[in-house]
Amino acid sequence: MSKVKIGIVGSRFQADCIAGAVKAIPEEAELVAVASPTKGHAADFAKRHRIPQAFTDYRELLRDPQVEMISITAPNRLHAQIAIDAARAGKHVVCEKPLCMTLEEADAMINACAKAGVLLLYAEELFFAPKYVKAKQMADEGAFGRVHLVKQGEKHSGPHSPWFWDVEQSGGGAVMDLGCHGIAFCWWFLGKPKVKSVYSQMATQVHGDRTQGEDEAITIIEFANGAVGMVESSWNRPGGMDDSIEVFGDKGQTYADMLMGNALPTYSEVGFGYAVEKAASTKGWTYPVFEEHWNYGFPQEMRHFARCVRGKETPISDGATGRVVQEVLYAAYASAGEGRKIALPFRPTGVTKPIDLWKAR
Ligand SMILES: NC(=O)c1ccc[n+]([C@@H]2O[C@H](COP(=O)([O-])OP(=O)(O)OC[C@H]3O[C@@H](n4cnc5c(N)ncnc54)[C@H](O)[C@@H]3O)[C@@H](O)[C@H]2O)c1
């Protein structure tokens, strides 16, 4: 079958990851277009990744009949509109995390894609990260007995682009940015059980001069099967990206450090080019990672999505997944605002961005 033809919306950080991922799966997919509004950025990106077409308006990309699937790597506040426009243009949609800003947007995205008969795929790469997949395979085999606690942490020194720090554009701080991964991870790892309640402790510990968002949070998710998920999200940990999990059952446990655990413990007095995402320095002791995209699962994720478009696989991460995460995000912010556990289903109305459920209290 022919390769799935992909257009990328956005041309910076995550766009590079997606482009690298698609180039790593040449048997399944190819890049045919990119769109990004800043003059010259789309053209530079297209040149760097050898993409034939570059546009400054994503709606032009959507009019390109070649494009079968788009990957949305634009700021959070734009995800819903771009996804809905893409569905109306008959394109399958891969949407980066978090799915959107509000539950109303999530429903509108899901409905627009269903109505148009296109897939809405939620880009949660932790479902494809090889170490985490191995941990889940062992758990599903019964290696740890009944799993009652799953922890995931994603921590670094803070985002690379100004819009993440502006809650009007991002919808929230470290929980919107990083916690969404951990929420999805715990839910997926435990077999997608119903979420019973959410408790979250949030604070702005270090970056109060830069953001109204939380830069530090611990979120506890209680599932209907009795298991608990614990998600740690931080923008206050220098030294490079730290992404790790812990899994506990009555018959065993496992620990996985996605990046440092797969890196080369390295000492250099003079430094070198690149160690790992968000590492400010390569002097002294560092943890340079190899095959960074593969460790995250980006090529594996895009391979799965391309195969879903061709009907060879069934999506394991879709709009409904993103919606589950969105509801837990709402509950986490409301919990931080009210200082108590929030029971699900939780669907307050009139919310324009999740962080208001914390800050408006
Ligand atoms: N899965 C992951 O691990 C992961 C990692 C990083 C970012 N992300 C997500 O990807 C998205 C993008 O983040 P990023 O880090 O690439 O941000 P970024 O700031 O590096 O890039 C954002 C891109 O969006 C473009 N953009 C802005 N307005 C646009 C518009 N109207 N139309 C088209 N493009 C527009 C910008 O020009 C830029 O190219 C966010 O939702 C973020 O949460 C996911």
PDB file of C-alpha atoms in Angstrom, residues 102-269:
ATOM      1  CA  THR A 102     -11.658  22.773  27.208  1.00  0.00           C
ATOM      2  CA  LEU A 103     -13.957  19.759  27.312  1.00  0.00           C
ATOM      3  CA  GLU A 104     -16.284  21.531  24.871  1.00  0.00           C
ATOM      4  CA  GLU A 105     -13.388  21.769  22.422  1.00  0.00           C
ATOM      5  CA  ALA A 106     -12.543  18.097  22.959  1.00  0.00           C
ATOM      6  CA  ASP A 107     -16.128  17.098  22.138  1.00  0.00           C
ATOM      7  CA  ALA A 108     -16.198  19.377  19.093  1.00  0.00           C
ATOM      8  CA  MET A 109     -12.942  17.869  17.778  1.00  0.00           C
ATOM      9  CA  ILE A 110     -14.184  14.311  18.315  1.00  0.00           C
ATOM     10  CA  ASN A 111     -17.545  15.082  16.682  1.00  0.00           C
ATOM     11  CA  ALA A 112     -16.013  16.910  13.696  1.00  0.00           C
ATOM     12  CA  CYS A 113     -13.669  13.994  12.963  1.00  0.00           C
ATOM     13  CA  ALA A 114     -16.423  11.395  13.416  1.00  0.00           C
ATOM     14  CA  LYS A 115     -18.749  13.356  11.112  1.00  0.00           C
ATOM     15  CA  ALA A 116     -16.043  13.677   8.453  1.00  0.00           C
ATOM     16  CA  GLY A 117     -15.069  10.004   8.779  1.00  0.00           C
ATOM     17  CA  VAL A 118     -11.449  10.814   9.604  1.00  0.00           C
ATOM     18  CA  LEU A 119      -9.308   9.627  12.505  1.00  0.00           C
ATOM     19  CA  LEU A 120      -8.507  11.853  15.466  1.00  0.00           C
ATOM     20  CA  LEU A 121      -5.266  10.461  16.921  1.00  0.00           C
ATOM     21  CA  TYR A 122      -3.867  11.707  20.215  1.00  0.00           C
ATOM     22  CA  ALA A 123      -0.086  11.867  20.174  1.00  0.00           C
ATOM     23  CA  GLU A 124       0.811  10.334  23.541  1.00  0.00           C
ATOM     24  CA  GLU A 125       4.216   8.906  22.777  1.00  0.00           C
ATOM     25  CA  LEU A 126       4.626   7.302  26.220  1.00  0.00           C
ATOM     26  CA  PHE A 127       2.294   4.542  24.945  1.00  0.00           C
ATOM     27  CA  PHE A 128       5.083   3.722  22.477  1.00  0.00           C
ATOM     28  CA  ALA A 129       8.249   4.381  24.531  1.00  0.00           C
ATOM     29  CA  PRO A 130      10.080   1.028  24.408  1.00  0.00           C
ATOM     30  CA  LYS A 131      10.970   0.888  28.110  1.00  0.00           C
ATOM     31  CA  TYR A 132       7.469   1.766  29.199  1.00  0.00           C
ATOM     32  CA  VAL A 133       5.952  -0.692  26.719  1.00  0.00           C
ATOM     33  CA  LYS A 134       8.191  -3.421  28.196  1.00  0.00           C
ATOM     34  CA  ALA A 135       7.058  -2.497  31.721  1.00  0.00           C
ATOM     35  CA  LYS A 136       3.414  -2.753  30.615  1.00  0.00           C
ATOM     36  CA  GLN A 137       4.001  -6.090  28.860  1.00  0.00           C
ATOM     37  CA  MET A 138       5.465  -7.501  32.086  1.00  0.00           C
ATOM     38  CA  ALA A 139       2.593  -6.105  34.149  1.00  0.00           C
ATOM     39  CA  ASP A 140       0.034  -7.560  31.717  1.00  0.00           C
ATOM     40  CA  GLU A 141       1.789 -10.942  31.971  1.00  0.00           C
ATOM     41  CA  GLY A 142       1.254 -10.761  35.733  1.00  0.00           C
ATOM     42  CA  ALA A 143       4.887 -10.192  36.675  1.00  0.00           C
ATOM     43  CA  PHE A 144       3.954  -7.806  39.503  1.00  0.00           C
ATOM     44  CA  GLY A 145       0.695  -9.469  40.600  1.00  0.00           C
ATOM     45  CA  ARG A 146      -2.085  -6.930  41.067  1.00  0.00           C
ATOM     46  CA  VAL A 147      -0.625  -3.512  40.268  1.00  0.00           C
ATOM     47  CA  HIS A 148      -1.899  -1.020  42.846  1.00  0.00           C
ATOM     48  CA  LEU A 149       0.394   1.980  42.308  1.00  0.00           C
ATOM     49  CA  VAL A 150       1.851   3.511  39.135  1.00  0.00           C
ATOM     50  CA  LYS A 151       3.991   6.648  39.229  1.00  0.00           C
ATOM     51  CA  GLN A 152       5.173   8.791  36.350  1.00  0.00           C
ATOM     52  CA  GLY A 153       7.269  11.928  36.576  1.00  0.00           C
ATOM     53  CA  GLU A 154       8.274  14.405  33.910  1.00  0.00           C
ATOM     54  CA  LYS A 155      10.573  17.158  35.070  1.00  0.00           C
ATOM     55  CA  HIS A 156      12.880  19.695  33.455  1.00  0.00           C
ATOM     56  CA  SER A 157      14.013  23.284  33.786  1.00  0.00           C
ATOM     57  CA  GLY A 158      11.027  24.833  32.017  1.00  0.00           C
ATOM     58  CA  PRO A 159       9.717  25.184  28.464  1.00  0.00           C
ATOM     59  CA  HIS A 160      11.674  26.500  25.507  1.00  0.00           C
ATOM     60  CA  SER A 161       8.989  28.824  24.013  1.00  0.00           C
ATOM     61  CA  PRO A 162       7.363  31.871  25.663  1.00  0.00           C
ATOM     62  CA  TRP A 163       3.788  30.753  24.911  1.00  0.00           C
ATOM     63  CA  PHE A 164       4.050  27.824  27.391  1.00  0.00           C
ATOM     64  CA  TRP A 165       4.560  30.373  30.203  1.00  0.00           C
ATOM     65  CA  ASP A 166       1.537  32.431  29.139  1.00  0.00           C
ATOM     66  CA  VAL A 167      -1.501  30.652  30.562  1.00  0.00           C
ATOM     67  CA  GLU A 168      -3.806  32.369  28.045  1.00  0.00           C
ATOM     68  CA  GLN A 169      -2.047  30.422  25.305  1.00  0.00           C
ATOM     69  CA  SER A 170      -1.181  27.232  27.170  1.00  0.00           C
ATOM     70  CA  GLY A 171      -4.169  26.838  29.510  1.00  0.00           C
ATOM     71  CA  GLY A 172      -1.974  26.086  32.523  1.00  0.00           C
ATOM     72  CA  GLY A 173       1.568  25.369  33.691  1.00  0.00           C
ATOM     73  CA  ALA A 174       3.526  22.183  34.272  1.00  0.00           C
ATOM     74  CA  VAL A 175       0.424  20.002  34.638  1.00  0.00           C
ATOM     75  CA  MET A 176      -0.997  21.092  31.263  1.00  0.00           C
ATOM     76  CA  ASP A 177       2.464  20.725  29.726  1.00  0.00           C
ATOM     77  CA  LEU A 178       3.896  17.617  31.406  1.00  0.00           C
ATOM     78  CA  GLY A 179       1.227  16.206  33.710  1.00  0.00           C
ATOM     79  CA  CYS A 180      -0.950  15.327  30.718  1.00  0.00           C
ATOM     80  CA  HIS A 181       1.657  12.672  29.812  1.00  0.00           C
ATOM     81  CA  GLY A 182       1.584  11.117  33.294  1.00  0.00           C
ATOM     82  CA  ILE A 183      -2.220  11.132  33.474  1.00  0.00           C
ATOM     83  CA  ALA A 184      -2.446   9.320  30.133  1.00  0.00           C
ATOM     84  CA  PHE A 185       0.367   6.968  31.114  1.00  0.00           C
ATOM     85  CA  CYS A 186      -1.125   5.790  34.435  1.00  0.00           C
ATOM     86  CA  TRP A 187      -4.555   5.305  32.845  1.00  0.00           C
ATOM     87  CA  TRP A 188      -3.141   3.342  29.877  1.00  0.00           C
ATOM     88  CA  PHE A 189      -0.758   1.291  32.019  1.00  0.00           C
ATOM     89  CA  LEU A 190      -3.566   0.132  34.291  1.00  0.00           C
ATOM     90  CA  GLY A 191      -5.743  -0.958  31.344  1.00  0.00           C
ATOM     91  CA  LYS A 192      -7.774   2.243  30.882  1.00  0.00           C
ATOM     92  CA  PRO A 193      -9.970   1.932  34.013  1.00  0.00           C
ATOM     93  CA  LYS A 194     -12.550   4.567  34.964  1.00  0.00           C
ATOM     94  CA  VAL A 195     -11.123   7.486  36.936  1.00  0.00           C
ATOM     95  CA  LYS A 196     -12.817   7.826  40.332  1.00  0.00           C
ATOM     96  CA  SER A 197     -11.197  10.934  41.792  1.00  0.00           C
ATOM     97  CA  VAL A 198      -8.288  13.341  41.428  1.00  0.00           C
ATOM     98  CA  TYR A 199      -6.298  15.262  44.025  1.00  0.00           C
ATOM     99  CA  SER A 200      -3.599  17.751  43.061  1.00  0.00           C
ATOM    100  CA  GLN A 201      -1.212  19.952  44.997  1.00  0.00           C
ATOM    101  CA  MET A 202       0.060  22.793  42.791  1.00  0.00           C
ATOM    102  CA  ALA A 203       2.355  25.722  43.411  1.00  0.00           C
ATOM    103  CA  THR A 204       4.500  28.267  41.632  1.00  0.00           C
ATOM    104  CA  GLN A 205       7.730  27.689  43.541  1.00  0.00           C
ATOM    105  CA  VAL A 206      10.443  29.213  41.359  1.00  0.00           C
ATOM    106  CA  HIS A 207       9.130  31.017  38.273  1.00  0.00           C
ATOM    107  CA  GLY A 208       6.569  33.444  39.724  1.00  0.00           C
ATOM    108  CA  ASP A 209       8.201  36.267  37.765  1.00  0.00           C
ATOM    109  CA  ARG A 210       7.593  34.469  34.453  1.00  0.00           C
ATOM    110  CA  THR A 211       4.261  32.746  34.760  1.00  0.00           C
ATOM    111  CA  GLN A 212       0.919  32.560  36.500  1.00  0.00           C
ATOM    112  CA  GLY A 213       1.039  28.820  35.941  1.00  0.00           C
ATOM    113  CA  GLU A 214       2.124  26.109  38.382  1.00  0.00           C
ATOM    114  CA  ASP A 215       5.754  25.085  38.004  1.00  0.00           C
ATOM    115  CA  GLU A 216       5.507  22.241  40.545  1.00  0.00           C
ATOM    116  CA  ALA A 217       2.698  19.736  41.075  1.00  0.00           C
ATOM    117  CA  ILE A 218       1.850  16.328  42.445  1.00  0.00           C
ATOM    118  CA  THR A 219      -1.369  14.787  41.177  1.00  0.00           C
ATOM    119  CA  ILE A 220      -2.939  11.642  42.630  1.00  0.00           C
ATOM    120  CA  ILE A 221      -5.476   9.746  40.533  1.00  0.00           C
ATOM    121  CA  GLU A 222      -7.760   7.170  42.127  1.00  0.00           C
ATOM    122  CA  PHE A 223      -9.078   4.560  39.676  1.00  0.00           C
ATOM    123  CA  ALA A 224     -12.301   2.586  39.956  1.00  0.00           C
ATOM    124  CA  ASN A 225     -10.320  -0.689  40.180  1.00  0.00           C
ATOM    125  CA  GLY A 226      -8.686   0.560  43.397  1.00  0.00           C
ATOM    126  CA  ALA A 227      -5.280   1.324  41.875  1.00  0.00           C
ATOM    127  CA  VAL A 228      -3.641   4.713  42.264  1.00  0.00           C
ATOM    128  CA  GLY A 229      -1.640   6.818  39.822  1.00  0.00           C
ATOM    129  CA  MET A 230       0.821   9.458  40.996  1.00  0.00           C
ATOM    130  CA  VAL A 231       2.065  12.097  38.591  1.00  0.00           C
ATOM    131  CA  GLU A 232       4.896  14.492  39.369  1.00  0.00           C
ATOM    132  CA  SER A 233       5.280  17.511  37.090  1.00  0.00           C
ATOM    133  CA  SER A 234       8.025  20.114  37.441  1.00  0.00           C
ATOM    134  CA  TRP A 235       9.568  23.021  35.565  1.00  0.00           C
ATOM    135  CA  ASN A 236      12.190  23.419  38.288  1.00  0.00           C
ATOM    136  CA  ARG A 237      14.703  20.644  37.654  1.00  0.00           C
ATOM    137  CA  PRO A 238      17.818  21.751  35.796  1.00  0.00           C
ATOM    138  CA  GLY A 239      20.131  19.176  34.254  1.00  0.00           C
ATOM    139  CA  GLY A 240      18.051  17.906  31.333  1.00  0.00           C
ATOM    140  CA  MET A 241      14.774  16.094  30.852  1.00  0.00           C
ATOM    141  CA  ASP A 242      13.902  13.528  33.531  1.00  0.00           C
ATOM    142  CA  ASP A 243      11.133  11.109  32.525  1.00  0.00           C
ATOM    143  CA  SER A 244      10.666   8.033  34.672  1.00  0.00           C
ATOM    144  CA  ILE A 245       8.127   5.543  35.998  1.00  0.00           C
ATOM    145  CA  GLU A 246       7.689   3.237  38.991  1.00  0.00           C
ATOM    146  CA  VAL A 247       5.227   0.350  39.095  1.00  0.00           C
ATOM    147  CA  PHE A 248       4.216  -1.557  42.233  1.00  0.00           C
ATOM    148  CA  GLY A 249       2.147  -4.719  42.657  1.00  0.00           C
ATOM    149  CA  ASP A 250       1.699  -7.353  45.374  1.00  0.00           C
ATOM    150  CA  LYS A 251       4.197  -9.653  43.609  1.00  0.00           C
ATOM    151  CA  GLY A 252       6.831  -7.241  42.396  1.00  0.00           C
ATOM    152  CA  GLN A 253       7.821  -3.886  41.018  1.00  0.00           C
ATOM    153  CA  THR A 254       9.754  -2.249  38.209  1.00  0.00           C
ATOM    154  CA  TYR A 255      11.463   1.092  37.676  1.00  0.00           C
ATOM    155  CA  ALA A 256      12.312   2.735  34.368  1.00  0.00           C
ATOM    156  CA  ASP A 257      14.235   5.904  33.665  1.00  0.00           C
ATOM    157  CA  MET A 258      13.547   6.612  30.001  1.00  0.00           C
ATOM    158  CA  LEU A 259      16.467   8.892  29.191  1.00  0.00           C
ATOM    159  CA  MET A 260      19.143   8.914  31.908  1.00  0.00           C
ATOM    160  CA  GLY A 261      18.734   5.166  32.280  1.00  0.00           C
ATOM    161  CA  ASN A 262      19.597   4.757  28.599  1.00  0.00           C
ATOM    162  CA  ALA A 263      22.358   7.350  28.517  1.00  0.00           C
ATOM    163  CA  LEU A 264      26.138   7.333  28.783  1.00  0.00           C
ATOM    164  CA  PRO A 265      27.270   8.576  32.218  1.00  0.00           C
ATOM    165  CA  THR A 266      29.798  11.088  30.905  1.00  0.00           C
ATOM    166  CA  TYR A 267      32.322  13.522  32.350  1.00  0.00           C
ATOM    167  CA  SER A 268      33.803  16.287  30.166  1.00  0.00           C
ATOM    168  CA  GLU A 269      35.770  19.338  31.309  1.00  0.00           C
TER     169      GLU A 269
END
